[in-house]
Coordinates of C-alpha atoms in Angstrom, one line a residue:
M1 CA -0.1 0.1 -0.1
P2 CA 1.4 3.6 -0.7
H3 CA 2.1 5.7 2.2
I4 CA 2.6 9.4 2.6
I5 CA 6.0 11.1 2.5
S6 CA 7.2 14.6 2.5
A7 CA 8.8 15.7 -0.9
V8 CA 10.1 18.8 -2.6
Q9 CA 8.1 18.7 -5.9
V10 CA 7.9 20.5 -9.3
T11 CA 4.2 20.7 -10.4
D12 CA 4.5 23.6 -12.9
F13 CA 7.6 24.7 -14.7
S14 CA 6.4 28.5 -14.2
K15 CA 6.2 28.1 -10.4
P16 CA 8.9 27.4 -7.8
P17 CA 9.0 24.0 -6.2
Q18 CA 7.1 23.4 -3.1
L19 CA 7.3 20.9 -0.1
A20 CA 4.4 18.6 -0.2
H21 CA 2.9 15.5 1.2
V22 CA 2.5 12.9 -1.5
A23 CA 1.9 9.2 -1.8
L24 CA 4.8 6.8 -2.4
D25 CA 4.1 3.3 -3.8
P26 CA 5.9 0.2 -2.9
P27 CA 9.1 -0.3 -4.9
T28 CA 8.7 -2.2 -8.2
Q29 CA 10.4 -5.4 -8.9
D30 CA 13.7 -3.7 -10.1
Q31 CA 13.7 -0.9 -7.2
V32 CA 14.6 -0.7 -3.8
Q33 CA 13.1 1.9 -1.3
I34 CA 15.3 3.9 0.7
C35 CA 14.9 6.1 3.7
V36 CA 16.7 9.2 2.6
R37 CA 19.4 10.6 5.0
A38 CA 21.0 13.1 2.7
C39 CA 20.6 14.6 -0.7
G40 CA 22.9 16.8 -2.8
L41 CA 21.6 19.7 -4.8
N42 CA 23.1 20.4 -8.2
F43 CA 22.9 23.0 -11.1
A44 CA 20.7 20.3 -13.0
D45 CA 18.1 20.8 -10.3
L46 CA 17.7 24.5 -11.1
L47 CA 17.2 23.5 -14.9
M48 CA 14.8 20.9 -14.1
C49 CA 12.7 23.5 -12.2
K50 CA 12.4 25.3 -15.5
G51 CA 11.9 22.1 -17.6
T52 CA 15.1 22.9 -19.5
Y53 CA 17.4 20.0 -18.5
Q54 CA 17.9 17.3 -20.9
D55 CA 16.7 14.6 -18.6
T56 CA 13.8 16.5 -16.9
P57 CA 11.1 13.9 -15.8
K58 CA 7.3 14.3 -16.6
L59 CA 5.5 16.5 -14.3
P60 CA 4.8 16.4 -11.4
F61 CA 8.2 15.0 -10.0
T62 CA 10.4 15.2 -7.0
L63 CA 13.8 17.0 -7.2
G64 CA 17.0 15.5 -6.0
L65 CA 19.4 13.5 -8.4
E66 CA 21.8 12.0 -5.8
M67 CA 21.1 10.7 -2.4
A68 CA 22.3 8.3 0.3
G69 CA 20.2 6.4 2.9
D70 CA 19.0 3.0 4.3
I71 CA 17.3 0.3 2.3
V72 CA 13.9 -0.4 3.9
A73 CA 12.3 -2.5 1.2
L74 CA 13.5 -4.4 -1.8
G75 CA 11.8 -5.4 -5.2
K76 CA 12.1 -9.3 -6.1
N77 CA 14.6 -8.6 -8.8
A78 CA 17.0 -6.6 -6.5
P79 CA 20.6 -7.9 -6.6
R80 CA 21.3 -10.4 -4.0
H81 CA 24.1 -8.3 -2.4
L82 CA 21.6 -5.6 -1.3
S83 CA 19.7 -6.2 1.9
K84 CA 17.4 -4.3 4.3
G85 CA 19.3 -1.9 6.5
M86 CA 22.3 -1.7 4.2
R87 CA 23.6 1.8 3.6
V88 CA 23.8 2.7 0.2
A89 CA 24.4 5.8 -2.3
V90 CA 22.6 6.0 -5.5
F91 CA 22.1 8.6 -8.4
A92 CA 18.5 8.2 -9.4
G93 CA 18.1 11.2 -11.3
Q94 CA 15.1 12.4 -9.4
G95 CA 13.3 11.6 -5.9
G96 CA 16.1 12.5 -3.5
L97 CA 14.5 15.6 -2.0
A98 CA 12.1 13.2 0.0
T99 CA 11.9 11.4 3.3
K100 CA 11.8 8.2 1.3
A101 CA 12.4 7.3 -2.5
N102 CA 12.0 4.3 -4.8
V103 CA 15.3 4.1 -6.8
P104 CA 16.8 1.7 -9.3
A105 CA 18.3 -1.3 -7.5
Q106 CA 21.2 -1.7 -10.0
R107 CA 22.3 1.8 -9.2
C108 CA 22.8 1.2 -5.4
I109 CA 26.3 1.1 -4.3
P110 CA 27.0 -0.1 -0.6
L111 CA 29.0 2.4 1.5
P112 CA 32.1 1.7 3.6
D113 CA 31.6 1.9 7.3
A114 CA 33.9 5.0 7.6
L115 CA 31.8 7.0 5.1
T116 CA 29.0 9.2 6.2
F117 CA 25.7 9.7 4.3
E118 CA 26.5 13.3 3.8
N119 CA 30.0 12.7 2.3
A120 CA 28.6 9.6 0.3
T121 CA 25.9 12.1 -1.2
A122 CA 28.5 14.8 -2.0
L123 CA 31.0 12.5 -3.8
Q124 CA 28.6 11.2 -6.5
I125 CA 27.9 13.5 -9.3
A126 CA 30.7 16.0 -8.5
Y127 CA 33.4 13.5 -7.9
G128 CA 31.9 11.0 -10.3
T129 CA 32.0 13.6 -12.9
S130 CA 35.5 14.7 -12.4
H131 CA 36.9 11.3 -11.9
M132 CA 35.6 9.9 -15.1
A133 CA 36.2 12.9 -17.2
L134 CA 39.9 13.1 -16.2
A135 CA 40.7 9.5 -15.8
H136 CA 38.3 7.7 -18.4
K137 CA 37.9 10.5 -21.1
A138 CA 41.0 12.9 -20.9
R139 CA 43.5 10.0 -19.6
L140 CA 45.1 12.6 -17.3
Q141 CA 48.7 11.5 -16.6
S142 CA 50.9 12.4 -13.7
G143 CA 53.1 15.5 -14.3
E144 CA 50.6 17.1 -16.8
R145 CA 49.3 20.5 -16.2
L146 CA 45.5 20.7 -15.6
V147 CA 43.5 24.0 -15.9
V148 CA 40.1 23.9 -14.1
T149 CA 37.6 26.7 -14.5
G150 CA 34.9 27.3 -11.9
A151 CA 37.4 25.9 -9.6
A152 CA 35.5 26.7 -6.5
G153 CA 32.2 25.4 -7.6
G154 CA 30.5 21.9 -7.1
V155 CA 32.4 19.9 -9.7
G156 CA 35.3 22.3 -10.3
L157 CA 36.6 21.8 -6.7
T158 CA 36.6 18.1 -7.2
A159 CA 38.5 18.4 -10.3
V160 CA 41.2 20.3 -8.5
E161 CA 41.3 17.7 -5.7
L162 CA 41.3 14.8 -8.0
G163 CA 43.7 16.1 -10.5
K164 CA 46.1 16.8 -7.6
L165 CA 45.7 13.2 -6.3
M166 CA 46.4 11.8 -9.9
G167 CA 49.7 13.8 -9.9
A168 CA 48.7 16.8 -12.1
E169 CA 50.0 20.3 -11.7
V170 CA 46.7 22.2 -11.2
I171 CA 45.9 25.8 -12.2
A172 CA 42.6 26.9 -10.6
V173 CA 40.5 29.6 -12.4
A174 CA 37.8 31.0 -10.2
R175 CA 36.2 34.6 -9.4
G176 CA 37.4 36.4 -6.5
A177 CA 40.0 35.9 -3.7
S178 CA 37.8 33.9 -1.4
K179 CA 36.9 31.4 -4.1
L180 CA 40.4 31.1 -5.3
A181 CA 41.3 30.5 -1.4
V182 CA 38.9 27.6 -1.5
A183 CA 40.5 26.1 -4.6
R184 CA 44.0 26.5 -3.0
S185 CA 42.8 24.5 0.0
A186 CA 41.7 21.7 -2.3
G187 CA 45.4 21.4 -3.6
A188 CA 45.7 23.9 -6.5
D189 CA 49.2 25.0 -7.4
H190 CA 48.3 28.2 -9.1
L191 CA 45.6 30.7 -8.9
I192 CA 44.1 32.8 -11.5
D193 CA 41.1 35.3 -11.1
A194 CA 38.4 34.4 -13.8
D195 CA 38.1 38.2 -14.6
D196 CA 41.7 38.6 -15.3
P197 CA 41.9 40.2 -18.8
D198 CA 45.3 38.2 -19.2
L199 CA 44.0 34.7 -18.4
R200 CA 45.4 33.3 -21.6
D201 CA 48.9 34.7 -21.3
K202 CA 49.1 33.8 -17.5
I203 CA 48.3 30.2 -18.3
K204 CA 50.9 30.1 -21.1
A205 CA 53.5 31.6 -18.9
L206 CA 52.9 28.7 -16.5
G207 CA 53.7 26.3 -19.4
G208 CA 50.2 26.0 -21.1
A209 CA 47.4 23.6 -20.4
D210 CA 47.6 19.8 -21.2
V211 CA 44.1 19.2 -20.1
V212 CA 41.3 21.8 -19.6
Y213 CA 38.4 21.0 -17.4
D214 CA 35.9 23.6 -18.4
A215 CA 32.5 23.8 -16.5
V216 CA 31.8 27.4 -17.4
G217 CA 31.9 27.9 -21.1
G218 CA 31.8 31.2 -22.8
T219 CA 34.9 33.4 -23.0
L220 CA 36.6 31.4 -20.2
F221 CA 36.6 28.4 -22.4
E222 CA 38.0 30.4 -25.4
A223 CA 40.9 31.8 -23.2
C224 CA 41.7 28.5 -21.9
F225 CA 41.4 26.8 -25.3
R226 CA 43.9 29.3 -26.7
A227 CA 46.3 28.5 -24.0
T228 CA 46.0 24.7 -24.6
N229 CA 49.2 22.9 -25.7
P230 CA 49.6 20.9 -28.8
D231 CA 47.9 17.5 -28.4
G232 CA 46.1 18.8 -25.5
R233 CA 42.5 17.8 -24.3
V234 CA 39.7 20.1 -23.5
L235 CA 36.8 18.7 -21.5
L236 CA 33.4 20.2 -21.9
I237 CA 31.7 19.6 -18.7
G238 CA 29.0 22.3 -18.5
F239 CA 28.0 25.9 -19.2
A240 CA 27.4 27.5 -15.9
G241 CA 28.3 30.9 -17.3
G242 CA 25.3 30.7 -19.4
D243 CA 27.0 31.1 -22.9
L244 CA 28.0 28.3 -25.2
P245 CA 31.7 28.4 -26.3
K246 CA 32.8 29.1 -29.8
L247 CA 34.8 26.2 -31.1
K248 CA 37.5 26.9 -33.9
P249 CA 38.0 23.6 -35.7
N250 CA 40.8 25.0 -37.7
H251 CA 42.7 25.6 -34.5
M252 CA 41.7 22.2 -33.2
L253 CA 43.3 20.6 -36.3
V254 CA 46.5 22.6 -36.5
K255 CA 47.3 22.2 -32.7
N256 CA 46.0 18.6 -32.7
I257 CA 43.6 19.6 -29.7
S258 CA 40.9 17.2 -28.9
V259 CA 37.6 18.7 -27.5
I260 CA 35.7 16.1 -25.4
G261 CA 32.0 16.3 -24.6
F262 CA 31.2 14.6 -21.4
Y263 CA 27.9 14.0 -19.5
W264 CA 28.3 11.7 -16.5
G265 CA 24.6 10.7 -16.3
A266 CA 24.4 9.2 -19.7
Y267 CA 27.0 6.6 -18.7
F268 CA 24.2 4.7 -16.8
N269 CA 22.5 4.1 -20.1
F270 CA 25.3 2.5 -22.1
A271 CA 28.2 1.8 -19.7
P272 CA 27.0 1.6 -16.1
D273 CA 29.8 -0.6 -14.9
V274 CA 32.2 2.2 -15.7
V275 CA 30.3 4.5 -13.3
T276 CA 30.1 1.6 -10.6
Q277 CA 33.9 1.1 -10.8
S278 CA 34.6 4.9 -10.7
L279 CA 32.3 5.7 -7.6
T280 CA 33.7 2.4 -5.8
Q281 CA 37.1 3.9 -6.3
I282 CA 35.9 7.3 -5.1
F283 CA 34.3 5.8 -2.0
D284 CA 37.4 3.9 -1.1
W285 CA 39.6 7.0 -1.5
A286 CA 37.2 8.8 0.8
A287 CA 37.1 6.1 3.3
Q288 CA 40.9 6.2 3.4
G289 CA 40.9 10.0 4.0
K290 CA 42.7 10.6 0.6
I291 CA 39.8 13.0 -0.6
T292 CA 37.2 14.9 1.4
P293 CA 34.2 16.6 -0.1
H294 CA 33.9 20.3 0.6
I295 CA 30.2 20.9 1.9
S296 CA 29.6 24.6 2.2
N297 CA 25.9 24.3 3.4
R298 CA 23.9 21.7 5.2
L299 CA 20.1 22.6 5.3
P300 CA 17.1 20.6 6.4
L301 CA 14.4 19.5 3.9
E302 CA 12.2 22.4 4.8
Q303 CA 14.9 24.8 3.5
A304 CA 15.7 23.0 0.3
T305 CA 14.5 26.0 -1.8
D306 CA 16.9 28.1 0.2
G307 CA 19.6 25.7 -1.0
L308 CA 18.5 26.0 -4.6
S309 CA 18.9 29.8 -4.3
L310 CA 22.5 29.4 -3.1
L311 CA 23.1 27.6 -6.3
S312 CA 21.3 30.1 -8.6
N313 CA 23.0 33.1 -6.8
R314 CA 26.4 31.4 -7.1
T315 CA 27.1 31.9 -3.4
A316 CA 27.9 28.4 -2.5
T317 CA 31.3 27.1 -2.6
G318 CA 31.4 23.2 -3.0
K319 CA 28.2 21.2 -2.3
V320 CA 24.9 22.1 -0.8
I321 CA 23.5 19.2 1.2
I322 CA 20.1 18.6 2.2
T323 CA 20.0 16.3 5.4
L324 CA 17.0 14.4 6.6

């Protein structure tokens, strides 16, 4: 029988999301039901509120892409390694901003005992995106020079931390001294203000970029692209700045530069094992203390819309986590 839960729902793309009491059915045969303990907020949630995200569910739906919690019920087709009471993390694409959620059983990853629900939630999209982009797509090598734009943001900060862990020399690009200080604390070797008119020249003075991790787009992408070394790789992670970058294929050809599009969530559809392996590695690193997610704000479910405002106003550094 369905039971009533609290959830932050989008019912109309022209109206803000609202906390509501809704009915939750038992899990289907391929799902598990979890008691949600933490849910991460992401830029994609803002796009979903407007209906402009590429994977926006049909109305009405509950926000919250990534979450962690305890399994309280299992569908009959759930993998045998999952059991009631098990602590898991899961990227479900929706449903996390609620007291309980039905999620795909195959996406549930058991958590090491040393890993908290909050940290496990903060590690998924942000660290998963950066780890797969840097290791799986760009093949970042120890000793290479990595430029990260939006280096104090939710994903940018993880790229700084993981790039350093993988042995790269990291150049962090962010707006303002306070955000650059956050990037330095994550391990950045060099700091450049995003508003610096000499951004390209300063990157080139440091030796140029072997890999660019760009989550901002627009003119920042263009400056970093021009500072990329021959045979370099430029990762298109997102366009938080609002403007799509202008690609120059002739420059790509002459300098043998690869521009690589990367969307982490799509891998669940065509290569889910790659995601599972990546997240398992990330959780192990975190349990060993090698990486620590930067959580700038922790808010209760009743203040989830305040958390979304922190993202839209760009006042958050690192992750915003909703705790339940």
